[in-house]
Coordinates of C-alpha atoms in Angstrom, one line a residue:
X17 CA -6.2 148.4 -96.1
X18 CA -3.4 150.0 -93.8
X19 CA -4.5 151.6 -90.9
X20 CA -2.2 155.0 -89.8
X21 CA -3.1 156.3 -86.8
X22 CA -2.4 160.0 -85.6
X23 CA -1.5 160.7 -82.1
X24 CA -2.3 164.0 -81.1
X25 CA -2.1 166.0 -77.6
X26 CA -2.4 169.5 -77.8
X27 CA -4.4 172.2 -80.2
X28 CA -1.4 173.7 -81.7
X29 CA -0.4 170.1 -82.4
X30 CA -3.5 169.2 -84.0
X31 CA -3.8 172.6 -86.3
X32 CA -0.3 171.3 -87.5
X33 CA -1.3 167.8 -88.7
X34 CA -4.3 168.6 -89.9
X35 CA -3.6 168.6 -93.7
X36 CA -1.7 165.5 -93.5
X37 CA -5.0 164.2 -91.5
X38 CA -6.9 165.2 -95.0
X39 CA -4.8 163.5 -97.1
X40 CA -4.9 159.9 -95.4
X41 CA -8.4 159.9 -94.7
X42 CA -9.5 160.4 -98.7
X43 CA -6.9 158.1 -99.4
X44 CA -9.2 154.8 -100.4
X45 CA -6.1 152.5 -99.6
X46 CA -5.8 153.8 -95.9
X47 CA -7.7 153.8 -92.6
X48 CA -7.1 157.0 -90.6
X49 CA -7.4 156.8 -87.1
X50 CA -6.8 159.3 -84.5
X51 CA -6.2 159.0 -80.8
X52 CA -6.8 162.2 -78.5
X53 CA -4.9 162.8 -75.3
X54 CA -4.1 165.1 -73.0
X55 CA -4.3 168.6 -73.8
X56 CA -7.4 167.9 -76.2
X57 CA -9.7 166.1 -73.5
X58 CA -9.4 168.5 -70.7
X59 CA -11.6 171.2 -69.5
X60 CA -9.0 173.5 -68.0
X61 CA -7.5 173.7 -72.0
X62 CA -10.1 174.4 -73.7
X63 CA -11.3 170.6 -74.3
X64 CA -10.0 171.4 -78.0
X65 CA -11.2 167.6 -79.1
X66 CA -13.9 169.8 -80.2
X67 CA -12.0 171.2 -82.8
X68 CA -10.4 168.0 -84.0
X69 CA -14.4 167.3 -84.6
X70 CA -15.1 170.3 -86.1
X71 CA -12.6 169.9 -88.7
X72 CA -14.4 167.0 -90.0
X73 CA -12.4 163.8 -88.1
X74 CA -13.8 161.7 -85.7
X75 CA -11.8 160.3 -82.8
X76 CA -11.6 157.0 -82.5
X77 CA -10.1 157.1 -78.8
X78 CA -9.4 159.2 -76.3
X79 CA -6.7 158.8 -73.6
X80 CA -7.3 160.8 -71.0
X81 CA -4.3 161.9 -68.8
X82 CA -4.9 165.6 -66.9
X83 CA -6.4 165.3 -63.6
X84 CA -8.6 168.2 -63.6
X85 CA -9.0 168.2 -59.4
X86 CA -5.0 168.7 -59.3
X87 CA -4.1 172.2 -58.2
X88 CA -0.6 171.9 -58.9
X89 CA 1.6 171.9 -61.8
X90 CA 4.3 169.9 -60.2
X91 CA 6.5 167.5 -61.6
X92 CA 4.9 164.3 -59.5
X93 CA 2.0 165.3 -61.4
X94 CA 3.3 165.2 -64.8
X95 CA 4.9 162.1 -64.1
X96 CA 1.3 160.9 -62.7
X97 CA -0.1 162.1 -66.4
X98 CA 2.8 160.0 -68.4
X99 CA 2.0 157.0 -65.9
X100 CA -2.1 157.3 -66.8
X101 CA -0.9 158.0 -70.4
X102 CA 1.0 155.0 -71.1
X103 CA -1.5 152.5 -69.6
X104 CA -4.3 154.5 -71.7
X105 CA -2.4 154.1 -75.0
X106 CA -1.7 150.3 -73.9
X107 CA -5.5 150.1 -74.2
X108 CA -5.7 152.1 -77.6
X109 CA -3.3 150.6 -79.7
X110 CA -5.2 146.8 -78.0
X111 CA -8.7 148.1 -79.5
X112 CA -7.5 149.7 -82.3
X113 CA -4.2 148.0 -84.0
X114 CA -2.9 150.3 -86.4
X115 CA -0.1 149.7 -89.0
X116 CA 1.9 152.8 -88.3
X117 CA 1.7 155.5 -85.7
X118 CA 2.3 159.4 -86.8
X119 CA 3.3 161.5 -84.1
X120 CA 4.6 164.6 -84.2
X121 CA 7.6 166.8 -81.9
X122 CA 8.8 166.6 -78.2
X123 CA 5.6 166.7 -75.5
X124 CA 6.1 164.3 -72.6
X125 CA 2.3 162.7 -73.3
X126 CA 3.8 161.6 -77.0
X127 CA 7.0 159.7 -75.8
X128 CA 4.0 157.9 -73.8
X129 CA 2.4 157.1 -76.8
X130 CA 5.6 156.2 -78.9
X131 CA 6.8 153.8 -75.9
X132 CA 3.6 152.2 -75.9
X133 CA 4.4 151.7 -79.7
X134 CA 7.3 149.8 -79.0
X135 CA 6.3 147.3 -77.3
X136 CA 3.3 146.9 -79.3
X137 CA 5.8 146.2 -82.2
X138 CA 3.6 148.9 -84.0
X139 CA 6.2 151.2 -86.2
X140 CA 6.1 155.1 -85.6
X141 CA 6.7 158.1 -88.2
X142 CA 8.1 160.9 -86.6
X143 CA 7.3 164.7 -87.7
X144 CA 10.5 167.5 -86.0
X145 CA 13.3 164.7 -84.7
X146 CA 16.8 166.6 -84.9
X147 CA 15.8 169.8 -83.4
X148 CA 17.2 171.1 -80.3
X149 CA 15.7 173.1 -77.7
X150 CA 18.3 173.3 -74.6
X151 CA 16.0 175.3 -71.9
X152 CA 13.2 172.6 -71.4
X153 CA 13.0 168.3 -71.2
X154 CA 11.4 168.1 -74.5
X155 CA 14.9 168.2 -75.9
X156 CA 16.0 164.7 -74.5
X157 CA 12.0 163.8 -75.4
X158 CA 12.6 164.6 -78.5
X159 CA 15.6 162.2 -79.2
X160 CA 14.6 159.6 -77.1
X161 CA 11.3 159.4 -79.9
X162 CA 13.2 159.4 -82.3
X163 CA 15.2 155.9 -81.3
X164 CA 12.2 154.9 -81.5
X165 CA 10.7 155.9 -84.5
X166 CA 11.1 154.2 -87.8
X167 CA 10.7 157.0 -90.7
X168 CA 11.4 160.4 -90.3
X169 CA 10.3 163.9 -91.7
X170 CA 12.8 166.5 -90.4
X171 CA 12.4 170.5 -91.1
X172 CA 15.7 171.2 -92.2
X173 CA 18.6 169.4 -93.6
X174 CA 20.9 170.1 -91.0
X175 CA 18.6 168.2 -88.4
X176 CA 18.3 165.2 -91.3
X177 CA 21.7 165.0 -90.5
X178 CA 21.6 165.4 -86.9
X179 CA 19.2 162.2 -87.1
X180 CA 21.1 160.2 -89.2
X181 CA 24.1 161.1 -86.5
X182 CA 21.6 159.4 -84.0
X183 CA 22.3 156.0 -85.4
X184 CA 18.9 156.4 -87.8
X185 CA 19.3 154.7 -91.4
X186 CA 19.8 157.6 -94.0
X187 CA 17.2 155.7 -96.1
X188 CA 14.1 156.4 -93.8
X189 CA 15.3 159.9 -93.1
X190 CA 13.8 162.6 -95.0
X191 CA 13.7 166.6 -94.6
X192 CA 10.2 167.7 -95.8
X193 CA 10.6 170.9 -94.3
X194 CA 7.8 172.1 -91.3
X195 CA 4.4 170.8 -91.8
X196 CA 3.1 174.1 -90.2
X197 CA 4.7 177.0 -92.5
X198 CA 3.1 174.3 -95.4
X199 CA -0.1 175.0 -94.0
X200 CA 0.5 178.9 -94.1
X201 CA 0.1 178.0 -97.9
X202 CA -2.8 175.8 -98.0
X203 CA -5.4 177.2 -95.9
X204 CA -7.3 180.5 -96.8
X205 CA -7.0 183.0 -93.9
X206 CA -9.6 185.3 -92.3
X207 CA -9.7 189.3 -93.7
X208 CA -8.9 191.7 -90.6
X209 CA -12.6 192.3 -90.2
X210 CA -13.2 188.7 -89.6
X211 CA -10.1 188.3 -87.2
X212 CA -11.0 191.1 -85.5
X213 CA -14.7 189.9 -85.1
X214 CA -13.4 186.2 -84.5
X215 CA -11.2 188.0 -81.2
X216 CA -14.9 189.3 -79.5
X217 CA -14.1 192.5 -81.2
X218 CA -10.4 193.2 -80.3
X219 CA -8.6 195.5 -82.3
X220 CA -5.6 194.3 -84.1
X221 CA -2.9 196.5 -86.0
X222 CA 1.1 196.6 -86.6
X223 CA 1.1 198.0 -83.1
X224 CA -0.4 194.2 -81.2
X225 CA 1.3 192.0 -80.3
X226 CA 1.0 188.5 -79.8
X227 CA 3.2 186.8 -76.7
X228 CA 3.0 183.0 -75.3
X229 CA 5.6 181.9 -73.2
X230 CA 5.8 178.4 -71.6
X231 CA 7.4 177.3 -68.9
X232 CA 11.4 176.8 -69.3
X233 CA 11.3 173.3 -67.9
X234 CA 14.5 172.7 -66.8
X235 CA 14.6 175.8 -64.2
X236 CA 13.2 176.2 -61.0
X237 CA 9.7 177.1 -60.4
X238 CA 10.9 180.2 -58.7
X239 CA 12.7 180.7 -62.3
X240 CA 9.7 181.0 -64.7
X241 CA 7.8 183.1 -62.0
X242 CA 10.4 185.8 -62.3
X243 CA 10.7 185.7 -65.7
X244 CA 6.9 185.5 -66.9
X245 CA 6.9 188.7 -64.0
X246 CA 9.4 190.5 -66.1
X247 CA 8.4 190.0 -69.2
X248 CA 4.8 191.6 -67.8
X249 CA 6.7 194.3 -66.2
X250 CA 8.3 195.1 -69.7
X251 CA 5.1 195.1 -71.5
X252 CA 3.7 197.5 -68.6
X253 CA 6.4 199.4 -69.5
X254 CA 5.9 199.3 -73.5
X255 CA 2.0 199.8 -72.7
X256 CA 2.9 203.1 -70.8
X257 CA 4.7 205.2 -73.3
X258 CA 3.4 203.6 -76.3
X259 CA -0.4 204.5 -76.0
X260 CA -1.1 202.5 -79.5
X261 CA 0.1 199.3 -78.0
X262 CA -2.2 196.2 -77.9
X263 CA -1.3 192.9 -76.3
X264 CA -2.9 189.3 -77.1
X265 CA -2.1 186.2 -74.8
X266 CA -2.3 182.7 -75.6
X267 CA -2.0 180.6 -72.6
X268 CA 1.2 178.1 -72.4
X269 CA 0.7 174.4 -72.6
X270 CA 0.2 171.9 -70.0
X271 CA 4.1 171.7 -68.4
X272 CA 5.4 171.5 -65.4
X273 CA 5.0 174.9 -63.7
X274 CA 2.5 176.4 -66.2
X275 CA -0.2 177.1 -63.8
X276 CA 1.7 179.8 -62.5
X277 CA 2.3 181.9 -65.4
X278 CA -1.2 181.2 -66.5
X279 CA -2.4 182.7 -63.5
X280 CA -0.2 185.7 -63.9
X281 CA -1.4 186.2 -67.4
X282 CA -5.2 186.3 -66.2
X283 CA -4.4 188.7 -63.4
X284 CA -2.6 190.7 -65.2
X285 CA -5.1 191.5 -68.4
X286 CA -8.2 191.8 -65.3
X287 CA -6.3 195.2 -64.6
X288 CA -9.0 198.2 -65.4
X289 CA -6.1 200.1 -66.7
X290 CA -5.2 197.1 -69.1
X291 CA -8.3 195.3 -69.7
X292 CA -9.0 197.2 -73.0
X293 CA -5.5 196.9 -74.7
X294 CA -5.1 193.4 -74.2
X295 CA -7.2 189.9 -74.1
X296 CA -6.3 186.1 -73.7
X297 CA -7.5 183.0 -75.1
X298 CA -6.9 179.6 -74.0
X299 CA -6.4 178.8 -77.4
X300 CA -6.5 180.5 -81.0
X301 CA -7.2 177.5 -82.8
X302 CA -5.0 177.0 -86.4
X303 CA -7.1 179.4 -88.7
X304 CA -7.5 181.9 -86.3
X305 CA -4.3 182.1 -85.4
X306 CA -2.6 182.5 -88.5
X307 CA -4.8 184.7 -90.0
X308 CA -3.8 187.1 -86.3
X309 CA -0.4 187.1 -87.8
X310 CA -1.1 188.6 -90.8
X311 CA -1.9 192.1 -89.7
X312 CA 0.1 192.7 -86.4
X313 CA 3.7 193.6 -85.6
X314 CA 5.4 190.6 -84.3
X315 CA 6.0 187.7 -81.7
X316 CA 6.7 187.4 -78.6
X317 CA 7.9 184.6 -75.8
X318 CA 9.3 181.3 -76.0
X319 CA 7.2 179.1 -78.5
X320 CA 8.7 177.0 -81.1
X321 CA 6.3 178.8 -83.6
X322 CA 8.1 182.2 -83.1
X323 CA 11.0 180.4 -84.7
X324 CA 8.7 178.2 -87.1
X325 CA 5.8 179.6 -88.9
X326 CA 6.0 183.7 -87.6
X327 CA 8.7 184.3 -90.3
X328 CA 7.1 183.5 -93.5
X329 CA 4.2 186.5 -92.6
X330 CA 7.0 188.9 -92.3
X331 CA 7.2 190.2 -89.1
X332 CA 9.5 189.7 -86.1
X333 CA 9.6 187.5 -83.8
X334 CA 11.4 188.2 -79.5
X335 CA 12.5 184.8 -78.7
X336 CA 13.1 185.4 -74.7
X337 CA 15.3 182.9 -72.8
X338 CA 16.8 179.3 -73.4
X339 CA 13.4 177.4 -74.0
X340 CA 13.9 177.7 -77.8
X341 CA 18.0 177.6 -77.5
X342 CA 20.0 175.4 -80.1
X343 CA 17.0 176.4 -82.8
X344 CA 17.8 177.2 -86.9
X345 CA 16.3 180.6 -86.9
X346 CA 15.2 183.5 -89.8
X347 CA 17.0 186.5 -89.6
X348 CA 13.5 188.1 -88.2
X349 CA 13.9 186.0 -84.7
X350 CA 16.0 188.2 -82.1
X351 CA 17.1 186.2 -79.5
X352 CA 16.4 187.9 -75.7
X353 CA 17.4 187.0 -72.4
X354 CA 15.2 187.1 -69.4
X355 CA 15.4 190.6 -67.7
X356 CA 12.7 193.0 -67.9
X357 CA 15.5 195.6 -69.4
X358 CA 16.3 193.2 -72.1
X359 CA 12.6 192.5 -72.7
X360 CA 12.0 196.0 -73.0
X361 CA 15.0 197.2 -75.5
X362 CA 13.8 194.3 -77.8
X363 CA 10.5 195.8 -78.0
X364 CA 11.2 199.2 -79.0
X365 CA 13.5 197.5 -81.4
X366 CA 10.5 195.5 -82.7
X367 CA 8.2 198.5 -82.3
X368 CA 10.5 200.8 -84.3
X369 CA 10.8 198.4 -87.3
X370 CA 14.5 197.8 -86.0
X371 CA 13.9 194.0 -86.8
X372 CA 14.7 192.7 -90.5
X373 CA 11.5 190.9 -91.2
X374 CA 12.6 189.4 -94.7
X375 CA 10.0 186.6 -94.9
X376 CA 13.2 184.0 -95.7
X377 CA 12.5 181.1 -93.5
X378 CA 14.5 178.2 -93.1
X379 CA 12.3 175.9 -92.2
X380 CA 10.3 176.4 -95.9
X381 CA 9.9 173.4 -98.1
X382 CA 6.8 173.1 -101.0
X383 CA 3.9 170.1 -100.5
X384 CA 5.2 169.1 -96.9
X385 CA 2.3 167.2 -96.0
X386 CA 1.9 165.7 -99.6
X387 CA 5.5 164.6 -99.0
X388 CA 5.3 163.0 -96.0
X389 CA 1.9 161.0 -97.3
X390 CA 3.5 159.8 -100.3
X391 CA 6.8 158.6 -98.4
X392 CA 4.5 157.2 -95.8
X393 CA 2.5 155.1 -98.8
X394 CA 5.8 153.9 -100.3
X395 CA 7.4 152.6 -97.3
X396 CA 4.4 150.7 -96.2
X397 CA 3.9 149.4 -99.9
X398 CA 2.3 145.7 -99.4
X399 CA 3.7 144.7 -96.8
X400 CA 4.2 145.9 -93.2
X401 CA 6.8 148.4 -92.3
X402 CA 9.7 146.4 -90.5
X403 CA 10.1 147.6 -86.6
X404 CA 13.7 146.0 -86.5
X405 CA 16.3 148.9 -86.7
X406 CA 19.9 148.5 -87.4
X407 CA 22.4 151.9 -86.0
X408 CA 23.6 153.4 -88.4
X409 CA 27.4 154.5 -87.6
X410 CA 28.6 157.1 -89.1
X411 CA 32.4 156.9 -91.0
X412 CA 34.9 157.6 -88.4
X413 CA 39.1 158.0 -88.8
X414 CA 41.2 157.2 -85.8
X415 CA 44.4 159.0 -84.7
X416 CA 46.0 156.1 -83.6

């Protein structure tokens, strides 16, 4: 019996691997085993282990990483999270000795885990390689897992080929499309009633909204506290002379410099003359969250699943700043920059149904997860998945 573990970090992560979580477990051939870290163990996030148990999985280890007496988001700390990380998944992959390791996009606490993999001469499937996101580190994270990763499932062909251009063996790459916009698919969503009673009661309607923005890593602190500041301001704005306008928050993950904007956020919705037009959560959770965007108007901030998943419930989607920059996107996403002006033309545009909201999405493929199971099954076969990688070079022509 192989065992395939699951590395998983964050909530949003989680709600995306979910499915694929299904299949290996009833799979009488395989062991499923999943490792928590991060994100998932800590108070301050929402402790959101909770809802990888809820879903029916048990944990079989937990690496913590967030130090919850920290009051900083700095980048010493998040190097002091990798440096707790890596020693933790040293210990988990020593107990637990999995075949193959699934891991899944760009976050700082999954290189961790895929370095530890390494040396552990354990293979690793990675879900997202080829993507590029030029405004935060996850962009170099995201390649560098990849180089060490042995089969791939990429959501689009052109990032297929952008891994194969990596040096990966065309044999072992595959584009399955995104594992989350399959889920959109699979999972039966909430009626508005039960959204709305799911939210504590918030109202929800073409006129909400639904805005996360993260920290754009590779600026300055004082950078992301002007722009989450402006992109408040521009919502103010919106609020003010469109009376029907509702706002939900979902808080940004655990980067460097997300503490601030957090802290923004929650100041801003305690405001009496905003506390009835807009809430926040920590987290939505996968079903909850999908279900939201079925019945509001659009997106927006910086979060991969603006680009992603938002398109296939057609509506819109403000992608503000360089965070996402270098992403495939629908004809729904309309790129912003940073200025509470800009910010605020794009959502009268959104608001006035001047946004195509077609439902194409590039990032669509049928049976994702089913995909990635079966190609995971056949490459493992009887014996174990070699960890020895040859580059691939592409064909080149010289002009000497």
């Amino acid at each position: 019996m192989k065992k395939i573990c699951i590395v998983t970090g964050t909530r949003a992560e989680w709600g995306l691997l979910t499915r694929l979580a299904g299949l290996i477990a009833a799979d009488p051939e395989l062991q499923l085993q999943i490792v928590a870290t991060h994100m998932h163990l800590s108070a301050r996030y929402g402790e959101t282990s909770k809802e990888i148990e809820s879903d029916g999985f048990a944990i079989d280890y937990r690496v913590p990483t967030i130090d919850e007496t920290a009051t900083e988001d700095t980048p010493q700390e998040t190097v002091m999270e990798m440096s707790r990380a890596l020693s933790g998944f040293a210990r988990a992959y020593d107990a637990l000795k999995p075949d193959l390791i699934i891991v899944l996009g760009d976050r700082y606490e999954i290189l961790c885990a895929v370095e530890a993999a390494l040396i552990f001469r354990i293979p690793v499937a990675h879900l997202h390689g080829g993507e590029i996101t030029e405004g935060a580190f996850d962009d170099a994270i995201r390649h560098a897992i990849t180089k060490m990763s042995h089969l791939h499932f990429t959501s689009t062909e052109a990032y297929r080929q952008r891994v194969i251009q990596l040096g990966e063996d065309p044999a072992t790459v595959y584009n399955v499309g995104a594992i989350g916009v399959d889920n959109i698919r699979q999972i039966p969503l909430w009626s508005q009633a039960q959204t709305e009673e799911s939210l504590g009661g918030f109202p929800i309607d073409r006129q909400t909204l639904l805005v996360t923005y993260h920290p754009v890593t590779l600026d300055e602190q004082s950078d992301a506290e002007q722009q989450i500041d402006a992109l408040l301001g521009a919502l103010d704005d919106t609020m003010r002379t469109r009376a029907g306008v509702r706002v939900i928050f979902t808080m940004p993950n655990s980067d460097t410099g997300s503490g601030v904007i957090a802290e923004r956020i929650r100041t801003w919705c305690a405001e009496a003359s905003r506390n009835k037009r807009c809430v926040w959560f920590t987290s939505l959770g996968l079903k909850r969250y999908l279900s939201v965007l079925q019945y509001i108007g659009g997106v927006v901030g910086n979060s991969s699943s603006g680009i992603v998943e938002v398109p296939s419930f057609r509506i819109p989607t403000i992608d503000i700043g360089d965070r996402q920059r270098g992403r495939i996107a629908a004809p729904s996403v309309v790129h912003c920059g940073t200025t509470q002006e800009e910010i605020i033309e794009k959502l009268s545009l959104l608001l006035t149904g001047g946004i195509p909201a077609t439902g194409f999405n590039p990032y669509e493929r049928p049976d994702t997860a089913i995909r990635i199971y079966e190609t995971i099954k056949k490459h493992l076969g009887g014996q174990a998945l070699a960890v020895q990688k040859h580059f691939h070079d592409l064909p080149h022509t010289t002009t000497e």
